XYZ file of C-alpha atoms in Angstrom:
297
model
C 73.538 4.534 15.374
C 70.241 5.388 16.575
C 68.966 4.611 20.162
C 65.401 3.872 19.997
C 63.453 4.054 23.478
C 59.969 3.144 24.289
C 58.340 6.965 25.332
C 57.784 6.033 29.209
C 54.451 4.983 30.338
C 52.094 7.453 31.277
C 51.172 8.113 35.344
C 48.175 7.404 36.721
C 47.205 11.027 37.134
C 47.930 11.941 33.683
C 45.648 8.416 32.413
C 43.074 9.738 34.291
C 43.030 13.385 33.142
C 43.792 11.843 29.813
C 40.191 10.202 30.263
C 39.019 13.055 31.393
C 39.007 15.006 28.437
C 37.277 12.377 26.294
C 33.815 13.869 25.085
C 31.878 10.397 25.677
C 33.305 10.458 28.805
C 32.162 14.242 29.832
C 28.203 13.605 28.660
C 28.026 10.805 30.338
C 24.272 8.221 30.630
C 21.033 10.245 31.683
C 20.217 9.514 35.095
C 17.211 9.306 37.101
C 16.056 13.361 36.946
C 16.761 13.282 33.194
C 14.406 10.570 32.587
C 12.029 11.795 35.086
C 12.071 14.873 32.538
C 10.908 13.310 29.764
C 8.202 10.723 31.163
C 6.721 13.700 32.995
C 6.689 15.720 29.415
C 5.337 12.662 27.829
C 2.795 12.906 29.697
C 1.761 16.257 30.154
C 2.045 15.946 25.886
C -0.263 12.871 25.557
C -2.577 14.155 28.562
C -4.792 16.225 26.395
C -4.899 13.750 23.889
C -6.166 10.977 26.327
C -8.272 13.281 27.969
C -10.541 14.032 24.921
C -10.612 10.014 24.228
C -12.182 10.092 27.982
C -14.876 12.575 27.098
C -15.619 10.842 23.557
C -16.409 8.043 25.417
C -18.811 8.821 27.740
C -22.549 10.346 27.766
C -22.434 14.677 27.806
C -23.106 14.574 31.475
C -19.248 13.634 32.581
C -18.615 16.663 32.443
C -20.520 17.812 34.487
C -19.362 15.531 37.199
C -16.894 16.637 40.235
C -15.212 13.647 39.974
C -14.741 12.572 37.051
C -13.685 8.881 36.541
C -10.176 8.847 34.246
C -10.690 5.594 32.397
C -12.711 5.418 29.383
C -16.479 4.622 29.198
C -17.916 2.109 26.540
C -20.416 4.906 24.155
C -17.206 6.115 21.743
C -18.445 3.999 19.390
C -22.436 5.575 19.513
C -20.372 8.997 20.280
C -18.229 8.236 16.725
C -21.646 6.778 14.803
C -24.018 9.963 15.935
C -20.832 12.502 14.848
C -20.943 11.369 11.462
C -24.787 11.639 11.663
C -24.739 15.293 12.882
C -22.001 16.229 9.643
C -20.946 14.915 6.305
C -17.489 13.531 8.298
C -16.365 11.562 5.335
C -17.057 14.149 2.429
C -14.791 16.561 5.150
C -11.989 13.992 5.938
C -11.940 13.230 1.498
C -11.974 16.878 1.348
C -8.940 17.511 3.396
C -6.284 14.654 2.224
C -7.270 15.877 -1.226
C -6.127 19.017 0.396
C -3.286 18.463 2.553
C -1.763 16.023 0.249
C -1.690 18.548 -3.310
C -0.305 21.101 -0.646
C 2.442 18.902 0.968
C 3.496 17.981 -2.072
C 3.316 20.637 -4.301
C 5.325 22.964 -1.471
C 7.621 19.956 -1.063
C 9.043 20.453 -5.052
C 8.223 24.028 -5.177
C 10.174 25.297 -2.006
C 13.283 22.605 -2.789
C 13.583 24.221 -6.560
C 12.906 27.972 -5.041
C 15.430 26.933 -1.876
C 17.969 25.670 -4.301
C 18.432 28.409 -6.258
C 18.289 31.050 -3.995
C 21.307 28.384 -2.428
C 23.178 27.484 -5.216
C 22.632 29.868 -8.318
C 24.470 33.537 -8.691
C 21.684 35.679 -10.487
C 21.241 39.274 -10.112
C 18.436 40.249 -7.165
C 19.873 37.283 -5.443
C 19.791 38.634 -1.724
C 17.304 41.205 -2.638
C 14.918 38.595 -3.426
C 15.361 36.374 -0.597
C 14.790 39.073 1.196
C 11.419 40.285 0.453
C 10.669 36.177 0.369
C 11.145 36.407 4.421
C 9.956 39.759 4.666
C 6.088 38.089 3.252
C 6.572 36.645 6.485
C 5.403 39.722 8.887
C 2.091 39.783 6.814
C -0.384 38.799 8.572
C -2.086 36.227 6.660
C -5.984 37.861 7.896
C -5.364 40.237 5.830
C -4.955 38.251 2.302
C -8.084 37.038 2.981
C -10.811 39.471 1.482
C -8.106 40.104 -2.215
C -7.478 36.407 -2.040
C -11.815 35.648 -1.569
C -12.253 38.222 -4.738
C -9.388 36.786 -6.942
C -11.219 32.884 -6.083
C -14.836 34.651 -7.022
C -13.739 36.960 -10.303
C -11.829 33.269 -10.793
C -15.359 31.694 -10.100
C -13.626 29.495 -8.045
C -15.251 30.086 -4.600
C -17.158 27.061 -3.438
C -14.506 24.413 -5.071
C -11.520 22.369 -3.651
C -9.050 24.822 -5.790
C -9.854 27.347 -4.095
C -8.480 26.363 -0.724
C -5.268 24.737 -2.830
C -4.451 27.298 -5.224
C -3.064 30.023 -2.609
C -1.229 27.008 -0.370
C 0.806 25.529 -3.393
C 3.870 27.771 -1.969
C 4.806 28.821 0.915
C 7.705 31.660 2.215
C 8.586 30.028 5.245
C 9.004 26.077 3.347
C 11.482 28.511 0.780
C 13.146 29.955 3.847
C 13.655 26.681 5.694
C 14.719 24.624 2.424
C 17.267 27.680 1.297
C 18.284 27.736 4.258
C 19.048 23.733 4.295
C 20.744 23.538 1.066
C 23.188 25.828 1.736
C 25.417 23.535 3.661
C 24.030 20.580 2.577
C 24.714 20.818 -0.896
C 28.270 21.784 -2.104
C 29.408 23.302 -5.185
C 31.953 21.348 -5.406
C 29.506 17.802 -6.408
C 27.408 20.194 -8.467
C 30.655 20.683 -10.475
C 30.696 16.779 -10.854
C 27.474 16.645 -12.066
C 27.552 19.479 -14.980
C 31.108 17.726 -15.759
C 29.598 14.465 -16.237
C 26.580 16.774 -18.384
C 23.847 16.990 -15.935
C 21.287 19.298 -17.420
C 20.031 21.798 -14.459
C 17.042 19.653 -14.034
C 18.653 16.474 -14.342
C 21.234 17.763 -11.991
C 18.502 18.952 -9.275
C 16.552 15.744 -9.434
C 19.452 13.506 -8.898
C 21.424 15.253 -6.620
C 19.670 18.334 -4.553
C 16.227 16.150 -3.900
C 18.266 13.718 -2.715
C 20.254 15.560 -0.107
C 17.388 17.639 0.977
C 15.281 14.879 2.082
C 15.712 15.494 6.087
C 14.797 18.845 5.523
C 11.573 17.560 2.784
C 10.009 15.516 5.043
C 9.975 18.007 8.227
C 8.419 19.777 5.623
C 6.057 17.991 3.693
C 4.878 16.910 7.926
C 4.642 20.802 9.187
C 2.985 21.478 5.890
C 0.035 18.335 6.249
C -0.578 19.192 9.686
C -1.001 23.495 8.893
C -3.254 21.770 5.467
C -5.389 19.937 8.272
C -5.149 22.978 10.340
C -6.936 25.233 8.604
C -10.229 26.905 9.855
C -10.376 30.512 7.982
C -9.499 30.202 4.540
C -11.866 27.194 4.148
C -14.652 28.973 6.358
C -13.989 31.958 3.768
C -14.320 30.374 0.421
C -16.157 27.136 0.371
C -19.830 25.869 0.858
C -21.239 24.382 3.716
C -21.697 21.078 2.084
C -18.472 21.040 0.977
C -16.577 21.101 3.910
C -13.119 20.038 5.492
C -12.440 18.943 8.441
C -12.165 21.901 10.311
C -15.751 22.838 9.322
C -17.203 19.320 10.005
C -15.635 19.774 13.243
C -17.592 23.322 13.948
C -20.706 22.355 12.427
C -20.578 19.990 15.392
C -21.149 22.273 18.260
C -23.082 24.549 16.418
C -26.885 25.405 18.526
C -27.825 27.176 21.705
C -25.948 24.248 23.123
C -22.507 21.810 23.496
C -22.666 18.525 23.668
C -18.721 17.924 24.198
C -18.595 14.329 24.073
C -20.078 14.327 20.277
C -17.744 17.374 19.454
C -14.748 15.709 21.185
C -15.612 12.038 19.641
C -14.969 13.760 15.930
C -12.337 15.453 17.385
C -9.917 12.339 18.468
C -11.429 10.714 15.164
C -9.868 14.139 12.934
C -6.869 13.398 15.040
C -6.585 9.663 14.016
C -4.966 10.395 10.085
C -2.330 12.624 11.796
C -1.268 10.095 14.459
C -1.437 7.559 12.199
C 0.540 9.297 9.301
C 3.612 10.532 12.037
C 3.777 6.775 13.630
C 4.534 5.964 10.181
C 7.119 8.543 9.177
C 8.278 9.804 12.621
C 11.444 6.799 12.106
C 12.094 8.272 8.351
C 12.251 11.720 9.650
C 14.828 11.250 12.401
C 16.543 8.723 10.779
C 17.440 11.567 8.079
C 17.356 14.531 10.600
C 20.322 12.261 11.385
C 22.004 11.687 8.171
C 22.146 15.094 7.394
C 22.735 15.984 10.374
C 25.901 13.258 10.620
C 28.328 14.221 7.786
C 31.123 12.074 6.536
């Protein structure tokens, strides 16, 4: 006959030690110092944007004052109108949107495709070819300007937006980024299940790999669009002054013997607005995608 005995009730000291081992109790809540550092970081990051708008909202004499006022003036709309009169700003905005959108879609698609091949497909020379792709990251971009310009001139593409788009359709960083993410994000069992269900290689990539790669693809899309939007050197070399991107239009605002900083920073503020709008619209989706990719289960 077995005797059932109740487990002894833990003492107060044992209960406290067990609660101390709880990960939630170790982390605790953020204190005053944490919030203070975060607020200081946010203010320090936002101050350059605020200063640009501050100068853009006043006349050119603002920068010569020893103690300039720290509140906006009422000349921003007038300075913005001068921006559109001085440079072909509407055309530059449209060109940059076209280049940024096409380059972003192409980089996300082809880099995800290449990253999937390097991460999950076994073929001869996989590691050597991937090492070569990574090694190209150490080559300065400036070394390829002259050869690329000669190639674009041979193809009669100079002066056109296609000359800016074509060399940036795939990036080595994008391939590296997507490969490193897909190594752990897509298990081999999921790929085998898709093949057993009769999916071809393209259908497996489209229905299995792309949904799993969405968090990393969102980050890559944001970085790629920002890089394309801020690119200055290659458009300066290959485009005509009559067909500029947004950075070339900003450069035109400061050409001359004297620089009108109110005009230049008004154009800079206008050029920054699309990036801010995109980040505001997609920021929550990017963060939620990162969290979904980080928490498996």
